[in-house]
Short mmCIF file of C-alpha atoms and ligand atoms in Angstrom, two decimals:
data_model
loop_
_atom_site.label_atom_id
_atom_site.label_comp_id
_atom_site.label_asym_id
_atom_site.label_seq_id
_atom_site.Cartn_x
_atom_site.Cartn_y
_atom_site.Cartn_z
CA MET H 1 8.70 15.38 -20.84
CA ASP H 2 9.87 11.53 -20.98
CA ILE H 3 10.14 10.28 -17.46
CA SER H 4 9.64 11.80 -13.36
CA VAL H 5 12.29 10.24 -10.86
CA ILE H 6 11.04 10.07 -7.63
CA ILE H 7 13.69 10.11 -4.61
CA PRO H 8 12.94 10.19 -0.80
CA LEU H 9 15.26 10.67 1.37
CA TYR H 10 15.58 10.76 4.67
CA ASN H 11 19.17 11.34 6.18
CA GLU H 12 21.42 10.68 2.87
CA ALA H 13 23.36 13.30 2.11
CA GLU H 14 26.37 10.45 0.99
CA SER H 15 24.86 8.99 -1.52
CA LEU H 16 23.09 12.44 -3.68
CA PRO H 17 25.56 13.15 -5.51
CA GLU H 18 26.89 9.90 -6.91
CA LEU H 19 23.53 8.80 -7.65
CA VAL H 20 22.56 12.00 -9.39
CA ALA H 21 25.62 12.38 -11.34
CA TRP H 22 24.48 8.85 -12.41
CA ILE H 23 20.91 9.42 -13.51
CA GLU H 24 22.09 12.68 -14.94
CA ARG H 25 24.43 9.80 -17.82
CA VAL H 26 22.07 7.27 -18.39
CA MET H 27 19.66 10.09 -19.00
CA SER H 28 21.65 11.88 -21.38
CA GLU H 29 22.86 8.51 -23.08
CA ASN H 30 19.20 8.09 -23.58
CA ASN H 31 18.64 11.18 -24.69
CA PHE H 32 16.16 11.48 -22.19
CA THR H 33 13.62 14.78 -21.10
CA TYR H 34 12.77 14.04 -17.45
CA GLU H 35 13.33 15.75 -14.22
CA VAL H 36 14.27 14.56 -11.07
CA LEU H 37 12.37 15.44 -7.46
CA MET H 38 14.14 14.66 -4.26
CA ILE H 39 11.64 14.78 -1.25
CA ASP H 40 13.92 15.43 1.86
CA ASP H 41 11.47 14.25 3.87
CA GLY H 42 13.03 16.50 7.49
CA SER H 43 16.44 15.24 7.27
CA THR H 44 18.56 16.33 10.10
CA ASP H 45 22.43 16.28 7.78
CA LYS H 46 23.30 18.12 5.53
CA SER H 47 21.00 16.07 2.81
CA TRP H 48 18.70 19.50 1.89
CA GLU H 49 22.15 21.67 1.26
CA VAL H 50 23.46 19.19 -1.37
CA ILE H 51 20.09 19.22 -2.86
CA GLU H 52 20.48 22.65 -3.69
CA SER H 53 23.49 23.03 -4.31
CA LEU H 54 23.06 20.21 -7.49
CA HIS H 55 19.53 22.53 -8.38
CA ALA H 56 21.82 24.62 -8.95
CA LYS H 57 24.08 22.54 -11.24
CA ASN H 58 21.21 21.56 -12.44
CA ALA H 59 17.52 22.50 -12.84
CA SER H 60 15.96 19.47 -13.57
CA VAL H 61 17.17 18.35 -10.28
CA ARG H 62 14.19 19.79 -8.16
CA GLY H 63 13.20 19.02 -4.84
CA VAL H 64 11.35 19.57 -1.91
CA SER H 65 11.91 19.97 2.07
CA PHE H 66 9.71 18.47 4.81
CA ARG H 67 10.08 20.42 7.71
CA ARG H 68 10.04 17.20 9.98
CA ASN H 69 9.94 14.06 9.41
CA TYR H 70 6.68 11.90 7.56
CA GLY H 71 7.56 8.70 6.65
CA LYS H 72 7.85 7.50 2.54
CA SER H 73 4.75 7.07 1.61
CA PRO H 74 3.60 11.02 2.42
CA ALA H 75 7.26 11.85 0.99
CA LEU H 76 6.40 9.77 -2.40
CA ASN H 77 2.88 10.88 -2.51
CA VAL H 78 4.21 14.53 -2.68
CA GLY H 79 6.45 13.60 -5.49
CA PHE H 80 3.69 11.70 -6.73
CA THR H 81 1.12 14.77 -7.23
CA ARG H 82 4.53 16.60 -8.41
CA ALA H 83 5.82 14.62 -11.37
CA GLN H 84 5.39 15.95 -15.25
CA GLY H 85 6.61 12.70 -16.71
CA ASP H 86 4.86 10.88 -18.61
CA VAL H 87 7.00 7.81 -17.18
CA VAL H 88 7.24 8.35 -13.46
CA ILE H 89 10.24 6.10 -11.91
CA THR H 90 10.87 5.68 -8.15
CA MET H 91 13.72 4.61 -6.40
CA ASP H 92 15.45 4.73 -3.00
CA ALA H 93 18.04 7.51 -2.19
CA ASP H 94 20.71 4.96 -1.12
CA LEU H 95 22.31 3.67 -4.10
CA GLN H 96 20.61 0.05 -3.55
CA ASP H 97 18.37 0.56 -6.31
CA SER H 98 20.04 1.37 -9.90
CA PRO H 99 19.35 3.56 -12.33
CA ASP H 100 21.03 1.58 -15.11
CA GLU H 101 16.98 -0.29 -15.10
CA ILE H 102 15.89 3.00 -16.18
CA PRO H 103 15.46 2.72 -19.84
CA GLU H 104 14.58 -0.69 -19.74
CA LEU H 105 11.19 0.81 -17.51
CA TYR H 106 10.73 3.04 -19.54
CA ARG H 107 10.35 1.17 -22.69
CA MET H 108 8.05 -1.69 -20.78
CA ILE H 109 5.44 1.28 -19.79
CA THR H 110 5.17 3.23 -22.74
CA GLU H 111 5.77 -0.29 -25.42
CA ASP H 112 4.74 -3.17 -23.10
CA GLY H 113 1.80 -1.37 -22.27
CA TYR H 114 1.55 -2.16 -18.94
CA ASP H 115 0.74 0.84 -15.73
CA LEU H 116 2.67 -0.04 -13.34
CA VAL H 117 6.39 -2.21 -13.51
CA SER H 118 7.85 -3.56 -10.15
CA GLY H 119 11.34 -3.94 -9.70
CA TRP H 120 12.55 -7.33 -8.28
CA LYS H 121 15.92 -7.56 -5.98
CA LYS H 122 15.78 -11.46 -7.05
CA LYS H 123 19.60 -11.48 -5.31
CA ARG H 124 19.51 -9.50 -2.67
CA TYR H 125 22.61 -7.62 -0.72
CA ASP H 126 20.23 -7.70 2.75
CA PRO H 127 21.06 -8.95 5.67
CA LEU H 128 18.96 -12.31 6.03
CA SER H 129 16.82 -11.44 8.93
CA LYS H 130 15.20 -8.90 6.54
CA THR H 131 15.50 -10.95 3.37
CA LEU H 132 13.75 -14.63 5.83
CA PRO H 133 10.48 -11.89 6.58
CA THR H 134 10.46 -10.74 3.05
CA LYS H 135 9.94 -13.85 1.61
CA LEU H 136 6.75 -14.38 3.48
CA PHE H 137 5.64 -10.93 3.77
CA ASN H 138 5.30 -11.16 -0.29
CA ALA H 139 3.15 -14.89 0.08
CA THR H 140 0.59 -13.25 2.01
CA ALA H 141 0.58 -9.78 -0.06
CA ARG H 142 0.66 -11.85 -3.79
CA ARG H 143 -2.79 -13.64 -1.66
CA VAL H 144 -4.49 -11.05 0.09
CA SER H 145 -4.21 -8.70 -3.31
CA GLY H 146 -4.54 -11.37 -5.95
CA ILE H 147 -1.00 -10.22 -7.23
CA HIS H 148 -0.41 -13.47 -8.11
CA ASN H 149 2.79 -12.61 -10.19
CA LEU H 150 4.64 -9.95 -8.37
CA HIS H 151 7.57 -11.77 -5.80
CA ASP H 152 8.50 -8.15 -4.83
CA PHE H 153 5.80 -5.51 -3.22
CA ASN H 154 8.20 -3.50 -1.42
CA CYS H 155 10.86 -2.71 -3.94
CA GLY H 156 11.57 0.78 -3.88
CA LEU H 157 12.21 0.81 -7.49
CA LYS H 158 8.77 0.47 -9.25
CA ALA H 159 8.05 2.49 -12.33
CA TYR H 160 5.06 4.10 -13.58
CA ARG H 161 2.21 5.47 -16.23
CA ARG H 162 1.97 8.83 -15.01
CA GLU H 163 -1.90 8.37 -15.36
CA VAL H 164 -1.59 5.45 -12.16
CA VAL H 165 0.18 8.07 -9.38
CA LYS H 166 -2.55 10.42 -10.44
CA HIS H 167 -4.85 7.65 -9.80
CA ILE H 168 -3.35 6.60 -6.42
CA GLU H 169 -3.63 8.03 -2.41
CA VAL H 170 -0.81 6.37 -0.53
CA TYR H 171 -0.04 7.31 2.75
CA GLY H 172 0.71 6.08 6.21
CA ASP H 173 2.97 3.42 5.46
CA MET H 174 1.42 2.13 2.29
CA HIS H 175 4.06 2.29 0.32
CA ARG H 176 4.69 -0.88 0.73
CA TYR H 177 1.45 -1.78 -1.23
CA ILE H 178 1.43 0.29 -4.00
CA PRO H 179 0.42 -2.45 -6.65
CA TYR H 180 -2.30 -3.68 -4.46
CA LEU H 181 -3.91 0.32 -4.05
CA ALA H 182 -2.90 0.46 -8.27
CA LYS H 183 -4.89 -2.81 -8.70
CA ASN H 184 -7.83 -1.40 -6.01
CA ALA H 185 -7.67 1.62 -8.58
CA GLY H 186 -8.84 -0.95 -11.32
CA TYR H 187 -4.63 -0.45 -12.94
CA SER H 188 -4.37 -4.59 -12.98
CA ARG H 189 -1.87 -4.78 -16.50
CA ILE H 190 1.37 -4.97 -13.51
CA GLY H 191 4.20 -6.22 -13.94
CA GLU H 192 7.66 -7.27 -13.13
CA LYS H 193 11.53 -6.84 -13.78
CA VAL H 194 14.32 -8.64 -11.77
CA VAL H 195 16.70 -5.92 -10.40
CA HIS H 196 19.89 -5.02 -9.76
CA HIS H 197 20.71 -4.73 -6.04
CA GLN H 198 23.44 -3.38 -3.82
CA ALA H 199 23.90 -3.06 -0.15
CA ARG H 200 23.90 0.21 0.91
CA LYS H 201 26.83 1.55 0.16
CA TYR H 202 26.94 5.01 3.10
CA GLY H 203 24.15 5.65 5.78
CA THR H 204 21.84 3.30 8.19
CA THR H 205 18.74 1.50 6.82
CA LYS H 206 15.27 3.69 8.18
CA PHE H 207 13.21 0.66 8.60
CA GLY H 208 13.28 -1.39 11.44
CA LEU H 209 11.73 -5.24 12.62
CA ASP H 210 8.99 -3.18 12.91
CA ARG H 211 8.03 -3.17 9.67
CA PHE H 212 6.85 -6.22 9.42
CA VAL H 213 3.95 -6.30 12.04
CA ASN H 214 2.72 -2.18 10.80
CA GLY H 215 3.04 -4.24 7.24
CA TYR H 216 0.73 -6.99 8.25
CA LEU H 217 -1.88 -4.73 9.39
CA ASP H 218 -1.63 -2.46 6.89
CA LEU H 219 -2.00 -5.58 4.25
CA MET H 220 -5.50 -6.16 6.66
CA THR H 221 -6.43 -2.55 6.55
CA LEU H 222 -6.46 -2.63 2.68
CA TRP H 223 -7.49 -6.16 2.12
CA PHE H 224 -10.70 -4.79 4.90
CA GLN H 225 -11.30 -0.94 2.45
CA SER H 226 -11.32 -2.90 -0.81
CA LYS H 227 -13.71 -6.04 0.09
CA PHE H 228 -15.84 -4.00 2.57
CA GLY H 229 -14.96 0.20 2.33
CA VAL H 230 -18.18 1.41 1.60
CA LYS H 231 -20.26 -1.38 2.57
CA PRO H 232 -19.43 -2.05 6.05
CA MET H 233 -22.98 -3.69 7.21
CA HIS H 234 -22.32 -6.48 4.49
CA PHE H 235 -19.29 -7.68 6.92
CA PHE H 236 -19.91 -6.96 10.20
CA GLY H 237 -23.71 -7.24 9.87
CA LEU H 238 -23.09 -10.57 8.67
CA LEU H 239 -21.08 -11.39 11.82
CA GLY H 240 -23.14 -9.66 13.85
CA SER H 241 -26.18 -12.20 13.46
CA LEU H 242 -24.33 -15.16 12.94
CA MET H 243 -23.08 -14.10 17.04
CA PHE H 244 -26.28 -12.82 18.21
CA ILE H 245 -27.44 -16.27 16.38
CA ILE H 246 -25.93 -18.43 18.02
CA GLY H 247 -25.76 -17.62 21.35
CA PHE H 248 -29.84 -17.10 21.30
CA ILE H 249 -30.59 -20.26 20.22
CA ALA H 250 -27.73 -21.58 23.52
CA VAL H 251 -29.46 -19.06 25.60
CA VAL H 252 -32.91 -20.90 24.24
CA ILE H 253 -31.48 -25.03 24.99
CA VAL H 254 -29.97 -23.76 28.08
CA GLY H 255 -33.48 -22.63 29.61
CA ALA H 256 -35.60 -25.33 27.91
CA SER H 257 -33.90 -28.04 29.12
CA LYS H 258 -34.43 -26.40 32.90
CA LEU H 259 -37.52 -26.60 32.06
CA TYR H 260 -37.69 -29.60 30.84
CA ASN H 261 -36.45 -31.01 33.27
CA MET H 262 -38.65 -29.53 35.80
CA TYR H 263 -41.50 -30.24 34.54
CA ALA H 264 -40.37 -34.49 34.01
CA GLY H 265 -39.17 -34.18 37.70
CA ASN H 266 -35.56 -34.88 37.00
CA PRO H 267 -32.77 -33.24 38.76
CA TYR H 268 -32.30 -29.62 36.96
CA ILE H 269 -29.74 -26.74 37.63
CA LEU H 270 -30.01 -23.03 37.29
CA VAL H 271 -29.85 -21.17 34.24
CA THR H 272 -27.49 -19.19 35.96
CA ASP H 273 -25.45 -22.22 37.16
CA SER H 274 -25.02 -23.10 33.53
CA PRO H 275 -21.52 -22.42 32.18
CA TYR H 276 -23.41 -21.91 28.41
CA PHE H 277 -25.43 -19.19 30.49
CA PHE H 278 -22.90 -17.39 29.94
CA LEU H 279 -20.93 -18.15 26.79
CA SER H 280 -24.81 -17.88 24.77
CA LEU H 281 -24.53 -14.36 26.82
CA THR H 282 -21.75 -13.01 25.45
CA PHE H 283 -22.60 -14.37 21.78
CA MET H 284 -25.74 -12.02 21.68
CA ILE H 285 -23.90 -8.67 23.36
CA LEU H 286 -20.84 -9.01 20.81
CA GLY H 287 -23.81 -9.99 18.18
CA THR H 288 -25.10 -6.91 19.15
CA GLN H 289 -22.41 -4.78 18.98
CA LEU H 290 -20.71 -5.95 15.97
CA PHE H 291 -24.24 -5.16 14.04
CA LEU H 292 -24.34 -1.38 15.12
CA THR H 293 -20.86 -0.73 14.64
CA GLY H 294 -21.48 -2.42 11.47
CA PHE H 295 -24.61 0.09 11.10
CA LEU H 296 -22.10 2.96 12.57
CA GLY H 297 -19.80 2.52 9.19
CA GLU H 298 -22.49 3.01 7.14
CA LEU H 299 -23.29 6.26 8.77
CA VAL H 300 -19.22 7.17 8.13
CA ILE H 301 -19.18 6.17 4.83
CA ARG H 302 -22.56 8.27 3.89
CA HIS H 303 -20.97 10.78 4.52
CA ALA H 304 -17.64 10.14 3.10
CA PRO H 305 -16.75 12.14 0.01
CA ASP H 306 -15.61 9.65 -2.40
CA ARG H 307 -18.18 7.03 -2.00
CA ASN H 308 -19.64 8.21 -5.51
CA HIS H 309 -15.75 7.73 -6.89
CA TYR H 310 -15.50 5.85 -10.32
CA GLU H 311 -13.03 5.58 -12.45
CA ILE H 312 -15.02 5.75 -15.92
CA GLU H 313 -12.21 4.79 -18.57
CA ALA H 314 -14.12 5.06 -21.77
CA GLU H 315 -18.43 6.65 -22.19
CA LEU H 316 -20.35 6.19 -25.18
CA ASN H 317 -23.43 8.52 -24.86
CA GLY H 318 -25.48 11.38 -27.45
CA GLU H 319 -23.41 13.97 -27.53
CA THR H 320 -19.96 12.49 -28.37
CA SER H 321 -21.14 10.56 -31.77
CA GLU H 322 -22.91 13.92 -32.65
CA ALA H 323 -18.93 15.38 -32.00
CA LYS H 324 -17.28 13.19 -34.21
CA LYS H 325 -19.49 13.23 -37.34
N1 UDP V 401 12.75 7.05 3.27
C1 UDP V 401 12.41 8.75 4.07
N2 UDP V 401 11.40 8.37 5.18
C2 UDP V 401 11.86 7.56 5.93
C3 UDP V 401 12.05 6.67 5.90
C4 UDP V 401 13.58 6.35 4.84
O1 UDP V 401 12.32 8.76 2.34
O2 UDP V 401 10.99 8.06 7.07
C5 UDP V 401 13.80 6.71 2.54
C6 UDP V 401 14.82 6.91 2.61
O3 UDP V 401 16.01 8.00 2.69
C7 UDP V 401 15.50 5.75 1.36
C8 UDP V 401 14.40 4.62 1.54
O4 UDP V 401 13.11 5.32 1.69
O5 UDP V 401 15.75 6.53 0.43
C9 UDP V 401 14.24 3.27 1.42
O6 UDP V 401 14.77 3.14 2.74
P1 UDP V 401 15.52 2.42 3.78
O7 UDP V 401 16.87 2.48 2.60
O8 UDP V 401 16.33 2.31 5.00
O9 UDP V 401 15.23 1.31 3.94
P2 UDP V 401 15.64 -0.64 3.34
O10 UDP V 401 16.16 -0.59 2.06
O11 UDP V 401 15.81 -0.90 4.33
O12 UDP V 401 14.68 -1.40 3.01
MG1 MG V 402 17.89 0.68 1.08
#
């Protein structure tokens, strides 16, 4: 099968017939073999009935229905595990992404050798309250992830080589950072294609402004995981030791200066009257806590099932070269 189109959707009943008809047209014009995977994320409108009737008309349209609303990432995750096409394309259900982009995305994956191609809604038809923070968000994501050529991390329209979606795990709200997840899994040929964008035709947006707060928190999580995921002590240990040492040196200075002044017959203040004494105590306590957090992190990691999971691309050993002879 050439292409799997994955469509996560939540209450998008009005858009679906139009979207599917459009996809069918593009696929037959280009002679692609394909499947459309509709992941109904617990819709409370008629979305599932619409999907059932679309499936009855065309068996290439398949569907999964969640019992409740889990979110876009879980929907994509289920789509990824089910996808069978050589190229996997994700797109939003609200007709904001155009199926006309599919042939070129397919070509970029199969001929240009990209692992992942992300859409870029260069000209957007969204309210300013969304486009402005998005610019900031993408600038941060570019810096943190080190993927400098992407302008639009969270574009719903993306294409992947099948292997890529089988090796990344989207969960929580991590759909915003799939290119970063792919990069961390070793798929770094990441490309971008300018795509047409339309204003939402039916229904309403499912994400509010909290997306930006949560987006930043998730970015920090991913950064931490990719840097210190299997060596938390390198983070907490360093920070904790530094704080403890600063606190310790400060407390020694406070005590020593009191003793010195006492024996020299100068006026002196009690150690507990010095604000620096309390600051250094706090530093030493926090430092110890951070250090212990590092130990706990290491104990957690020791039991993580994927602590020794590596993606091996090629291997040379005696047996394979024998077999080739
Ligand atoms: N979506 C989903 N589950 C949710 C929220 C959204 O499957 O809990 C789908 C939604 O139906 C749409 C896509 O994710 O197909 C993108 O959502 P939306 O268009 O509301 O986001 P925006 O375009 O405003 O960023
Ligand atoms: Mg939308």
